[in-house]
């Protein structure tokens, strides 16, 4: 920060910039030093309030982050002392805080970087409920407010606030550690983190039109989180997940019409696809694939990249997609993957072959309540001219579908069937 | 931190021979935990068919046959351990033989300051 810049910009704005860039890192470090989420949050706010005052007088320090951590820590001691007047059980903590001082000049950058990893792993700990993991991650890692998260998840703010309070209480009382998991636990624990990130993304991606604005932000947060995670802990599946999200996100403008109706992949205007996101996503898939340590996210991203690489639907390499689904079904068997594979088979070998696979899944009793299984079946029946079967399946799909754009799409398809008969 | 690890499972999930083997492995685990300074106590419990429930309502004692709740999975034993954090406690829970067929509930213990120390 040059002197002239400092002189021309109000200190409030400068501190706001620092807040945006540094507040989550400072917070993550304060949690480690103070051992308490709420105390760290109070200390963080006190530190930034002090910054506005002191930086106006003395100028911005050379290392604002170190200054904020150090100040936050001293403020925490004040907070504890104030509380101690009311709570006699805390003097030990105050003493501990008072005897150690943070060395601002010689602090360990690696340790500090690891603090954000500790925070991610703690927020996504499997001992917390999935809902709580998502809420905590958005609140503590992304710095969203409780109101913002509640709005994005269509949850009443008091419900969400309580979820966060309970989760923090569990972290404290059950002794959920603030640490990066050990080597042998890491794959499972990382998987839990990726699940949270993907959940956040999908919440923002499969949006109804009315909420599309707030929810697109959620997808953006998920992508930012994945980028940060790759930077902190490079892993093939994290790259695969980021690739998958970027490739999905690249179609955002094409996947719904101006009036919010759903547009299927094959009907999308491919000139609306975001080329930068496709290029980045495809490059990430390739990087993940060469590691040979990839998993389901990378494979799904690879499938998405094949679609992204096709100039038009007819040019899609369906054989490649079926092949990737075979590998995926091996790595992560599930009826939903079988269903997607069946649709790809229909594109490669004709609707009859695909329909046989879908009927096999439904006859087994799997996916009976999954609307996409019935709409896929309806679609193939329609192509085969089996209008009555198509109608039955579209109607079943409509009964099960929750999202308004999907329901409108199914109603439109049903109306089109009427014009055929 | 202190944790209680409660072992829940269907009582008919294992037969008598398997139960004997389970007691053996559980005792070994208790010794291993003792050696690593994490052991505070452990015991299997007799079947819920031996359980008696006691309630006092309006000053009147009521005694009934049977457990607190009639469920398929019942409390069959416990460990009390000392662990640095939940991850360590989960790691110990995983080693309890009953985890292979039942469920181990991990509960942090409220440490009251003025309780008597170990019974002697």
Coordinates of C-alpha atoms in Angstrom, one line a residue:
Chain A
X1 CA 0.0 0.0 0.0
X2 CA 1.7 3.2 -1.1
X3 CA 1.3 6.4 0.9
X4 CA -0.4 8.2 -1.9
X5 CA -3.0 5.5 -2.2
X6 CA -3.5 5.5 1.5
X7 CA -3.9 9.3 1.4
X8 CA -6.5 9.2 -1.4
X9 CA -8.6 6.3 -0.3
X10 CA -10.7 6.4 2.9
X11 CA -9.4 3.9 5.5
X12 CA -12.8 2.3 5.8
X13 CA -12.5 1.1 2.2
X14 CA -9.0 -0.1 2.6
X15 CA -9.9 -2.1 5.7
X16 CA -12.9 -3.5 3.8
X17 CA -10.6 -4.8 1.0
X18 CA -8.4 -6.4 3.6
X19 CA -11.5 -7.9 5.3
X20 CA -12.6 -9.5 2.0
X21 CA -9.1 -10.9 1.3
X22 CA -8.0 -11.9 4.8
X23 CA -10.9 -12.2 7.2
X24 CA -11.4 -16.0 6.7
X25 CA -7.7 -16.7 7.1
X26 CA -7.4 -14.6 10.2
X27 CA -10.5 -16.3 11.5
X28 CA -9.2 -19.8 10.9
X29 CA -5.9 -18.9 12.7
X30 CA -7.8 -17.3 15.6
X31 CA -9.9 -20.5 16.1
X32 CA -6.7 -22.5 16.4
X33 CA -5.1 -20.0 18.8
X34 CA -8.2 -19.5 20.9
X35 CA -9.8 -22.9 20.6
X36 CA -13.3 -21.5 20.3
X37 CA -15.4 -20.5 17.3
X38 CA -17.5 -17.9 19.0
X39 CA -14.5 -16.2 20.8
X40 CA -12.6 -16.2 17.5
X41 CA -15.5 -14.5 15.8
X42 CA -15.8 -11.8 18.5
X43 CA -12.0 -11.3 18.4
X44 CA -12.0 -11.0 14.6
X45 CA -14.6 -8.3 14.7
X46 CA -12.8 -6.4 17.4
X47 CA -9.5 -6.7 15.5
X48 CA -11.0 -5.1 12.3
X49 CA -12.7 -2.4 14.4
X50 CA -9.3 -1.6 15.9
X51 CA -7.7 -1.7 12.4
X52 CA -9.9 1.2 11.2
X53 CA -8.9 3.3 14.1
X54 CA -5.2 2.5 14.4
X55 CA -4.3 2.2 10.7
X56 CA -5.8 5.7 10.1
X57 CA -3.4 7.0 12.7
X58 CA -0.3 4.9 12.0
X59 CA -0.8 3.6 8.4
X60 CA -1.4 0.1 7.2
X61 CA 1.0 -2.4 8.7
X62 CA 3.5 -4.3 6.5
X63 CA 1.7 -7.6 7.2
X64 CA -1.9 -6.8 7.9
X65 CA -2.8 -10.5 8.4
X66 CA -0.2 -10.9 11.2
X67 CA -1.3 -7.6 12.7
X68 CA -5.0 -8.7 12.7
X69 CA -4.2 -12.1 14.2
X70 CA -2.1 -10.6 16.9
X71 CA -4.6 -7.9 17.7
X72 CA -7.5 -10.4 17.6
X73 CA -5.7 -12.5 20.1
X74 CA -5.1 -9.6 22.6
X75 CA -8.7 -8.6 22.1
X76 CA -9.8 -12.1 23.0
X77 CA -7.9 -11.9 26.3
X78 CA -9.8 -8.7 27.0
X79 CA -13.1 -10.5 26.1
X80 CA -12.2 -13.4 28.4
X81 CA -11.3 -11.0 31.3
X82 CA -14.6 -9.1 30.8
X83 CA -16.5 -12.4 30.9
X84 CA -14.6 -13.6 33.9
X85 CA -16.2 -11.0 36.0
X86 CA -19.4 -13.0 35.4
X87 CA -18.0 -16.5 35.0
X88 CA -15.6 -17.8 37.5
X89 CA -14.8 -21.0 35.5
X90 CA -12.6 -19.2 32.9
X91 CA -9.5 -17.8 34.7
X92 CA -7.3 -20.7 33.5
X93 CA -8.0 -19.9 29.9
X94 CA -7.2 -16.2 30.5
X95 CA -3.9 -17.1 32.1
X96 CA -3.0 -19.4 29.2
X97 CA -3.8 -16.6 26.7
X98 CA -1.8 -14.1 28.7
X99 CA 1.4 -16.1 29.0
X100 CA 1.9 -17.0 25.4
X101 CA 2.5 -14.2 23.0
X102 CA 2.3 -14.6 19.2
X103 CA 5.5 -13.8 17.5
X104 CA 4.4 -11.5 14.7
X105 CA 7.7 -11.4 12.9
X106 CA 8.6 -15.1 13.0
X107 CA 5.3 -16.9 12.4
X108 CA 5.0 -20.1 10.4
X109 CA 3.3 -19.4 7.1
X110 CA 2.7 -23.2 6.5
X111 CA 0.9 -23.4 9.8
X112 CA -1.2 -20.4 9.0
X113 CA -2.1 -21.9 5.5
X114 CA -3.1 -25.2 7.2
X115 CA -5.5 -23.3 9.4
X116 CA -8.0 -23.0 6.6
X117 CA -7.7 -26.7 5.9
X118 CA -8.3 -27.4 9.6
X119 CA -11.4 -25.2 9.4
X120 CA -12.8 -27.0 6.3
X121 CA -12.2 -30.5 7.8
X122 CA -13.8 -29.4 11.1
X123 CA -16.9 -27.9 9.4
X124 CA -17.3 -31.0 7.3
X125 CA -16.6 -33.5 10.1
X126 CA -18.8 -36.7 9.7
X127 CA -19.9 -36.4 13.4
X128 CA -22.0 -33.3 12.3
X129 CA -25.2 -33.8 10.4
X130 CA -25.0 -33.2 6.7
X131 CA -27.2 -30.1 7.0
X132 CA -25.0 -28.7 9.7
X133 CA -21.8 -29.3 7.6
X134 CA -23.2 -27.3 4.7
X135 CA -24.4 -24.4 6.9
X136 CA -21.2 -24.3 8.9
X137 CA -19.0 -24.4 5.8
X138 CA -20.9 -21.5 4.2
X139 CA -20.9 -19.5 7.4
X140 CA -17.3 -20.1 8.6
X141 CA -15.3 -20.8 5.5
X142 CA -17.2 -18.6 3.0
X143 CA -18.2 -15.9 5.5
X144 CA -21.9 -15.9 4.3
X145 CA -24.3 -14.5 6.9
X146 CA -26.9 -16.8 8.5
X147 CA -29.6 -14.8 6.6
X148 CA -27.9 -15.3 3.2
X149 CA -27.6 -19.1 3.8
X150 CA -31.2 -19.3 5.0
X151 CA -32.4 -17.5 1.9
X152 CA -30.4 -19.7 -0.4
X153 CA -31.6 -22.9 1.2
X154 CA -35.2 -21.7 1.5
X155 CA -35.0 -22.3 5.3
X156 CA -36.4 -20.0 8.0
X157 CA -33.4 -18.0 9.4
X158 CA -34.1 -19.0 13.0
X159 CA -33.9 -22.7 12.0
X160 CA -30.6 -22.2 10.3
X161 CA -29.2 -20.1 13.1
X162 CA -30.1 -22.9 15.5
X163 CA -28.5 -25.5 13.3
X164 CA -25.2 -23.5 13.4
X165 CA -25.4 -22.9 17.2
X166 CA -26.0 -26.7 17.8
X167 CA -23.1 -27.6 15.5
X168 CA -20.7 -25.3 17.2
X169 CA -21.8 -26.6 20.6
X170 CA -21.2 -30.2 19.4
X171 CA -17.7 -29.2 18.1
X172 CA -16.9 -27.9 21.6
X173 CA -18.6 -30.4 23.8
X174 CA -17.9 -33.6 21.9
X175 CA -14.3 -32.5 21.3
X176 CA -14.3 -32.5 17.5
X177 CA -10.6 -31.6 16.8
X178 CA -9.3 -28.7 14.8
X179 CA -6.9 -30.6 12.7
X180 CA -6.1 -32.0 9.3
X181 CA -7.0 -35.7 9.4
X182 CA -4.2 -38.2 9.6
X183 CA -3.0 -39.9 6.4
X184 CA -5.1 -43.0 6.7
X185 CA -8.3 -41.1 7.5
X186 CA -7.7 -38.5 4.8
X187 CA -9.4 -40.2 1.8
X188 CA -12.7 -40.6 3.7
X189 CA -12.6 -37.2 5.3
X190 CA -11.7 -35.5 2.0
X191 CA -14.7 -37.3 0.5
X192 CA -17.0 -35.8 3.1
X193 CA -15.6 -32.3 2.2
X194 CA -16.1 -32.8 -1.5
X195 CA -19.7 -34.0 -0.8
X196 CA -20.4 -30.7 1.0
X197 CA -18.9 -28.7 -1.8
X198 CA -20.9 -30.6 -4.4
X199 CA -24.1 -30.3 -2.4
X200 CA -23.7 -26.5 -2.2
X201 CA -23.0 -26.4 -5.9
X202 CA -26.1 -28.5 -6.8
X203 CA -28.3 -26.4 -4.5
X204 CA -27.2 -23.4 -6.6
X205 CA -27.4 -25.2 -9.9
X206 CA -30.7 -27.1 -9.9
X207 CA -32.5 -23.8 -9.1
X208 CA -36.0 -22.8 -9.7
X209 CA -36.2 -19.6 -11.7
X210 CA -37.6 -17.4 -8.9
X211 CA -34.6 -18.0 -6.8
X212 CA -32.0 -18.3 -9.5
X213 CA -30.1 -15.2 -8.5
X214 CA -29.3 -16.0 -4.9
X215 CA -28.7 -19.6 -5.9
X216 CA -26.2 -18.9 -8.7
X217 CA -24.1 -17.3 -5.9
X218 CA -24.1 -20.6 -4.1
X219 CA -22.6 -22.4 -7.2
X220 CA -20.0 -19.6 -7.3
X221 CA -19.1 -20.3 -3.6
X222 CA -18.8 -24.0 -4.3
X223 CA -16.4 -23.3 -7.1
X224 CA -14.4 -20.9 -5.0
X225 CA -14.2 -23.5 -2.2
X226 CA -12.9 -26.2 -4.6
X227 CA -10.3 -23.8 -6.0
X228 CA -9.1 -23.0 -2.4
X229 CA -9.0 -26.7 -1.5
X230 CA -6.9 -27.6 -4.6
X231 CA -4.5 -24.8 -3.6
X232 CA -4.3 -26.1 0.0
X233 CA -4.4 -29.9 -0.7
X234 CA -3.9 -30.9 -4.4
X235 CA -5.9 -34.1 -5.0
X236 CA -7.1 -35.7 -8.2
X237 CA -10.7 -35.9 -7.1
X238 CA -10.8 -32.3 -5.9
X239 CA -9.7 -31.4 -9.4
X240 CA -12.3 -33.7 -10.9
X241 CA -15.0 -32.1 -8.8
X242 CA -13.9 -28.6 -9.8
X243 CA -13.9 -29.7 -13.4
X244 CA -17.4 -31.2 -13.1
X245 CA -18.8 -28.0 -11.5
X246 CA -17.1 -25.8 -14.1
X247 CA -18.4 -27.9 -17.0
X248 CA -22.0 -27.9 -15.6
X249 CA -21.7 -24.2 -14.8
X250 CA -20.6 -23.5 -18.4
X251 CA -24.1 -24.4 -19.6
X252 CA -26.0 -22.2 -17.1
X253 CA -27.1 -19.6 -19.7
X254 CA -28.1 -22.3 -22.2
X255 CA -30.0 -24.7 -19.9
X256 CA -33.0 -22.5 -19.3
X257 CA -34.9 -20.3 -21.7
X258 CA -35.6 -16.6 -21.1
X259 CA -38.9 -17.4 -19.3
X260 CA -37.1 -19.9 -17.0
X261 CA -38.1 -23.1 -18.8
X262 CA -35.7 -26.1 -18.8
X263 CA -33.8 -26.7 -22.1
X264 CA -32.4 -30.2 -22.5
X265 CA -28.7 -30.7 -23.4
X266 CA -29.5 -31.7 -27.0
X267 CA -31.7 -28.6 -27.5
X268 CA -29.3 -26.1 -26.0
X269 CA -27.8 -23.3 -28.0
X270 CA -24.2 -24.3 -27.7
X271 CA -22.9 -20.8 -28.6
X272 CA -24.2 -19.8 -25.2
X273 CA -21.8 -22.2 -23.4
X274 CA -19.0 -20.5 -21.5
X275 CA -15.9 -21.4 -23.4
X276 CA -13.5 -20.3 -20.7
X277 CA -15.1 -22.6 -18.1
X278 CA -15.1 -25.5 -20.6
X279 CA -11.4 -25.0 -21.4
X280 CA -10.5 -24.8 -17.7
X281 CA -12.8 -27.8 -16.8
X282 CA -11.4 -29.9 -19.6
X283 CA -7.8 -29.2 -18.7
X284 CA -8.5 -30.1 -15.1
X285 CA -10.1 -33.4 -16.2
X286 CA -7.0 -34.3 -18.1
X287 CA -4.8 -33.4 -15.2
X288 CA -6.9 -35.5 -12.8
X289 CA -7.0 -38.5 -15.3
X290 CA -3.2 -38.7 -15.6
X291 CA -2.7 -39.1 -11.9
X292 CA -4.5 -42.5 -12.1
X293 CA -5.9 -41.7 -8.6
X294 CA -9.2 -40.3 -9.8
X295 CA -12.6 -41.4 -8.8
X296 CA -16.3 -40.8 -9.6
X297 CA -16.1 -36.9 -9.8
X298 CA -13.3 -37.0 -12.3
X299 CA -15.2 -39.6 -14.4
X300 CA -18.4 -37.6 -14.3
X301 CA -16.4 -34.6 -15.4
X302 CA -14.8 -36.6 -18.2
X303 CA -18.3 -37.4 -19.5
X304 CA -19.3 -33.8 -19.2
X305 CA -16.2 -32.8 -21.1
X306 CA -17.1 -35.2 -24.0
X307 CA -20.5 -33.3 -24.3
X308 CA -18.7 -30.0 -24.1
X309 CA -16.4 -31.0 -26.9
X310 CA -19.2 -31.8 -29.4
X311 CA -20.0 -29.1 -31.9
X312 CA -23.6 -30.3 -32.0
X313 CA -25.6 -33.2 -30.4
X314 CA -25.1 -35.4 -33.5
X315 CA -21.3 -35.1 -33.2
X316 CA -21.4 -36.4 -29.6
X317 CA -19.1 -39.4 -29.1
X318 CA -21.7 -41.7 -27.5
X319 CA -19.4 -44.7 -27.6
X320 CA -16.8 -42.8 -25.5
X321 CA -19.6 -41.8 -23.0
X322 CA -20.9 -45.3 -22.6
X323 CA -17.3 -46.5 -22.0
X324 CA -16.8 -43.8 -19.3
X325 CA -20.1 -44.8 -17.7
X326 CA -18.9 -48.4 -17.6
X327 CA -15.8 -47.3 -15.7
X328 CA -17.9 -45.2 -13.4
X329 CA -20.4 -48.0 -12.7
X330 CA -17.4 -50.1 -11.7
X331 CA -15.9 -47.4 -9.4
X332 CA -19.2 -46.3 -7.9
X333 CA -22.1 -48.6 -8.7
X334 CA -25.5 -47.0 -8.4
X335 CA -28.9 -47.2 -10.1
X336 CA -28.7 -43.5 -11.1
X337 CA -25.4 -44.2 -13.0
X338 CA -27.0 -47.2 -14.6
X339 CA -29.9 -45.0 -15.7
X340 CA -27.5 -42.5 -17.3
X341 CA -25.6 -45.2 -19.0
X342 CA -28.9 -46.6 -20.4
X343 CA -29.6 -43.1 -21.9
X344 CA -26.2 -43.1 -23.5
X345 CA -26.7 -46.6 -24.8
X346 CA -30.0 -45.4 -26.4
X347 CA -28.1 -42.6 -28.1
X348 CA -25.4 -45.1 -29.3
X349 CA -27.5 -48.1 -30.3
X350 CA -31.0 -46.7 -30.6
X351 CA -33.9 -46.2 -28.2
X352 CA -34.9 -49.8 -28.0
X353 CA -31.6 -50.9 -26.4
X354 CA -31.8 -48.0 -23.9
X355 CA -35.4 -48.7 -23.0
X356 CA -34.6 -52.4 -22.2
X357 CA -31.9 -51.2 -19.7
X358 CA -34.2 -48.7 -18.0
X359 CA -37.0 -51.3 -17.7
X360 CA -34.5 -53.7 -16.2
X361 CA -33.7 -51.1 -13.5
X362 CA -37.3 -50.3 -12.8
X363 CA -38.4 -53.9 -12.8
X364 CA -35.8 -54.5 -10.0
X365 CA -37.7 -51.9 -8.0
X366 CA -34.8 -49.4 -8.1
X367 CA -35.5 -45.7 -8.9
X368 CA -39.3 -46.3 -8.8
X369 CA -39.7 -42.8 -7.1
X370 CA -37.0 -41.1 -9.2
X371 CA -38.8 -38.8 -11.6
X372 CA -35.8 -38.7 -14.1
X373 CA -36.1 -42.5 -14.5
X374 CA -39.7 -42.2 -15.6
X375 CA -39.1 -39.1 -17.8
X376 CA -36.2 -40.9 -19.5
X377 CA -38.4 -44.0 -20.1
X378 CA -41.1 -41.7 -21.5
X379 CA -38.7 -40.0 -23.8
X380 CA -37.5 -43.3 -25.3
X381 CA -41.1 -44.6 -25.6
X382 CA -42.0 -41.4 -27.4
X383 CA -39.2 -41.8 -29.9
X384 CA -40.3 -45.4 -30.5
X385 CA -43.9 -44.2 -31.2
X386 CA -45.2 -45.9 -28.1
X387 CA -47.4 -42.9 -27.2
X388 CA -49.5 -44.6 -24.6
X389 CA -46.5 -45.9 -22.7
X390 CA -44.8 -42.5 -23.0
X391 CA -47.9 -40.8 -21.5
X392 CA -48.0 -43.2 -18.5
X393 CA -44.3 -42.5 -17.8
X394 CA -44.5 -38.7 -18.2
X395 CA -47.5 -38.7 -15.9
X396 CA -45.6 -40.7 -13.3
X397 CA -42.6 -38.4 -13.6
X398 CA -44.9 -35.3 -13.2
X399 CA -46.3 -36.8 -10.0
X400 CA -42.7 -37.1 -8.6
X401 CA -41.0 -34.0 -9.9
X402 CA -40.5 -31.1 -7.4
X403 CA -38.9 -28.4 -9.3
X404 CA -41.2 -26.0 -11.1
X405 CA -39.2 -25.8 -14.4
X406 CA -39.1 -29.6 -14.6
X407 CA -42.8 -29.8 -14.0
X408 CA -43.5 -27.3 -16.8
X409 CA -41.2 -29.3 -19.1
X410 CA -43.1 -32.5 -18.4
X411 CA -46.4 -30.8 -18.9
X412 CA -45.2 -29.5 -22.2
X413 CA -44.1 -32.9 -23.3
X414 CA -47.5 -34.4 -22.3
X415 CA -49.3 -31.7 -24.3
X416 CA -47.1 -32.5 -27.3
X417 CA -48.2 -36.2 -27.1
X418 CA -51.8 -35.0 -27.3
X419 CA -51.1 -33.4 -30.6
X420 CA -49.7 -36.7 -31.9
X421 CA -52.8 -38.7 -31.1
Chain B
X1 CA -11.6 -35.5 27.5
X2 CA -13.6 -38.4 28.9
X3 CA -16.0 -40.4 26.7
X4 CA -18.4 -43.2 27.3
X5 CA -18.7 -45.7 24.5
X6 CA -22.1 -47.4 24.7
X7 CA -22.3 -50.7 22.8
X8 CA -25.7 -51.3 21.3
X9 CA -26.8 -54.4 19.3
X10 CA -29.4 -57.0 18.9
X11 CA -28.9 -59.6 21.6
X12 CA -29.5 -62.5 19.2
X13 CA -26.9 -61.1 16.7
X14 CA -24.3 -63.5 18.3
X15 CA -24.5 -66.9 19.8
X16 CA -22.9 -68.0 23.2
X17 CA -19.6 -69.1 21.6
X18 CA -19.3 -65.8 19.8
X19 CA -20.2 -64.0 23.0
X20 CA -17.4 -65.7 24.9
X21 CA -14.9 -64.8 22.1
X22 CA -16.2 -61.2 22.2
X23 CA -15.6 -61.0 26.0
X24 CA -12.0 -62.2 25.4
X25 CA -11.3 -59.7 22.7
X26 CA -13.0 -56.9 24.7
X27 CA -10.8 -57.7 27.7
X28 CA -7.8 -57.6 25.6
X29 CA -8.8 -54.2 24.2
X30 CA -9.3 -53.0 27.8
X31 CA -5.7 -54.0 28.6
X32 CA -4.4 -52.3 25.5
X33 CA -6.2 -49.1 26.5
X34 CA -4.9 -49.4 30.0
X35 CA -1.3 -49.7 28.6
X36 CA -1.8 -46.6 26.5
X37 CA -3.3 -44.6 29.4
X38 CA -6.8 -44.4 27.9
X39 CA -8.7 -46.8 30.0
X40 CA -11.1 -45.7 32.8
X41 CA -13.5 -48.6 32.9
X42 CA -15.5 -51.2 30.9
X43 CA -18.1 -54.0 31.4
X44 CA -20.5 -56.1 29.4
X45 CA -24.1 -56.1 30.8
X46 CA -26.3 -59.1 31.3
X47 CA -29.2 -59.5 28.9
X48 CA -32.1 -57.0 29.0
X49 CA -34.3 -59.9 30.2
X50 CA -32.6 -59.3 33.5
X51 CA -33.4 -55.5 33.5
X52 CA -35.5 -53.8 36.1
X53 CA -36.7 -50.2 35.7
X54 CA -37.3 -47.9 38.6
X55 CA -39.2 -44.6 38.6
X56 CA -40.2 -42.3 41.4
X57 CA -43.4 -40.3 40.6
X58 CA -45.0 -38.0 43.2
X59 CA -42.7 -39.5 45.8
X60 CA -43.9 -43.0 45.0
X61 CA -41.5 -45.7 43.8
X62 CA -42.6 -47.8 40.8
X63 CA -40.6 -50.9 39.9
X64 CA -41.3 -52.6 36.5
X65 CA -39.7 -55.6 34.7
X66 CA -37.8 -54.8 31.5
X67 CA -35.5 -52.1 30.1
X68 CA -36.2 -48.4 29.7
X69 CA -37.2 -48.8 26.1
X70 CA -38.2 -52.0 24.2
X71 CA -36.2 -51.8 21.1
X72 CA -34.5 -54.5 19.0
X73 CA -31.0 -53.1 19.6
X74 CA -30.2 -52.9 23.3
X75 CA -27.3 -51.5 25.5
X76 CA -25.0 -54.5 25.9
X77 CA -21.9 -53.0 27.5
X78 CA -19.8 -49.9 27.8
X79 CA -16.3 -48.5 27.9
X80 CA -15.2 -45.3 29.7
X81 CA -12.1 -43.9 28.1
X82 CA -9.8 -40.9 28.2
X83 CA -9.1 -39.5 24.7
X84 CA -7.6 -36.2 23.4
X85 CA -10.5 -35.6 21.1
X86 CA -13.5 -37.1 19.2
X87 CA -11.3 -38.5 16.4
X88 CA -9.3 -40.5 18.9
X89 CA -12.5 -41.7 20.7
X90 CA -14.0 -42.7 17.3
X91 CA -10.7 -44.6 16.6
X92 CA -11.2 -46.5 19.9
X93 CA -14.9 -47.2 19.2
X94 CA -13.9 -48.7 15.9
X95 CA -11.8 -51.3 17.8
X96 CA -14.6 -52.5 20.0
X97 CA -15.7 -56.0 18.8
X98 CA -19.4 -55.1 19.0
X99 CA -18.8 -52.4 16.3
X100 CA -18.7 -55.2 13.8
X101 CA -22.4 -56.1 14.3
X102 CA -23.9 -53.4 16.5
X103 CA -23.5 -49.7 16.9
X104 CA -21.1 -47.8 19.3
X105 CA -22.5 -44.5 20.5
X106 CA -19.8 -42.1 21.5
X107 CA -20.8 -39.7 24.3
X108 CA -18.6 -37.0 25.8
X109 CA -18.8 -37.1 29.6
X110 CA -19.7 -34.0 31.7
X111 CA -16.9 -33.7 34.2
X112 CA -18.4 -32.5 37.5
X113 CA -15.7 -30.9 39.7
X114 CA -16.9 -32.3 43.1
X115 CA -17.5 -36.0 42.4
X116 CA -15.6 -38.6 44.5
X117 CA -12.5 -40.0 42.9
X118 CA -12.1 -43.7 42.0
X119 CA -13.7 -46.2 44.2
X120 CA -11.1 -48.2 46.1

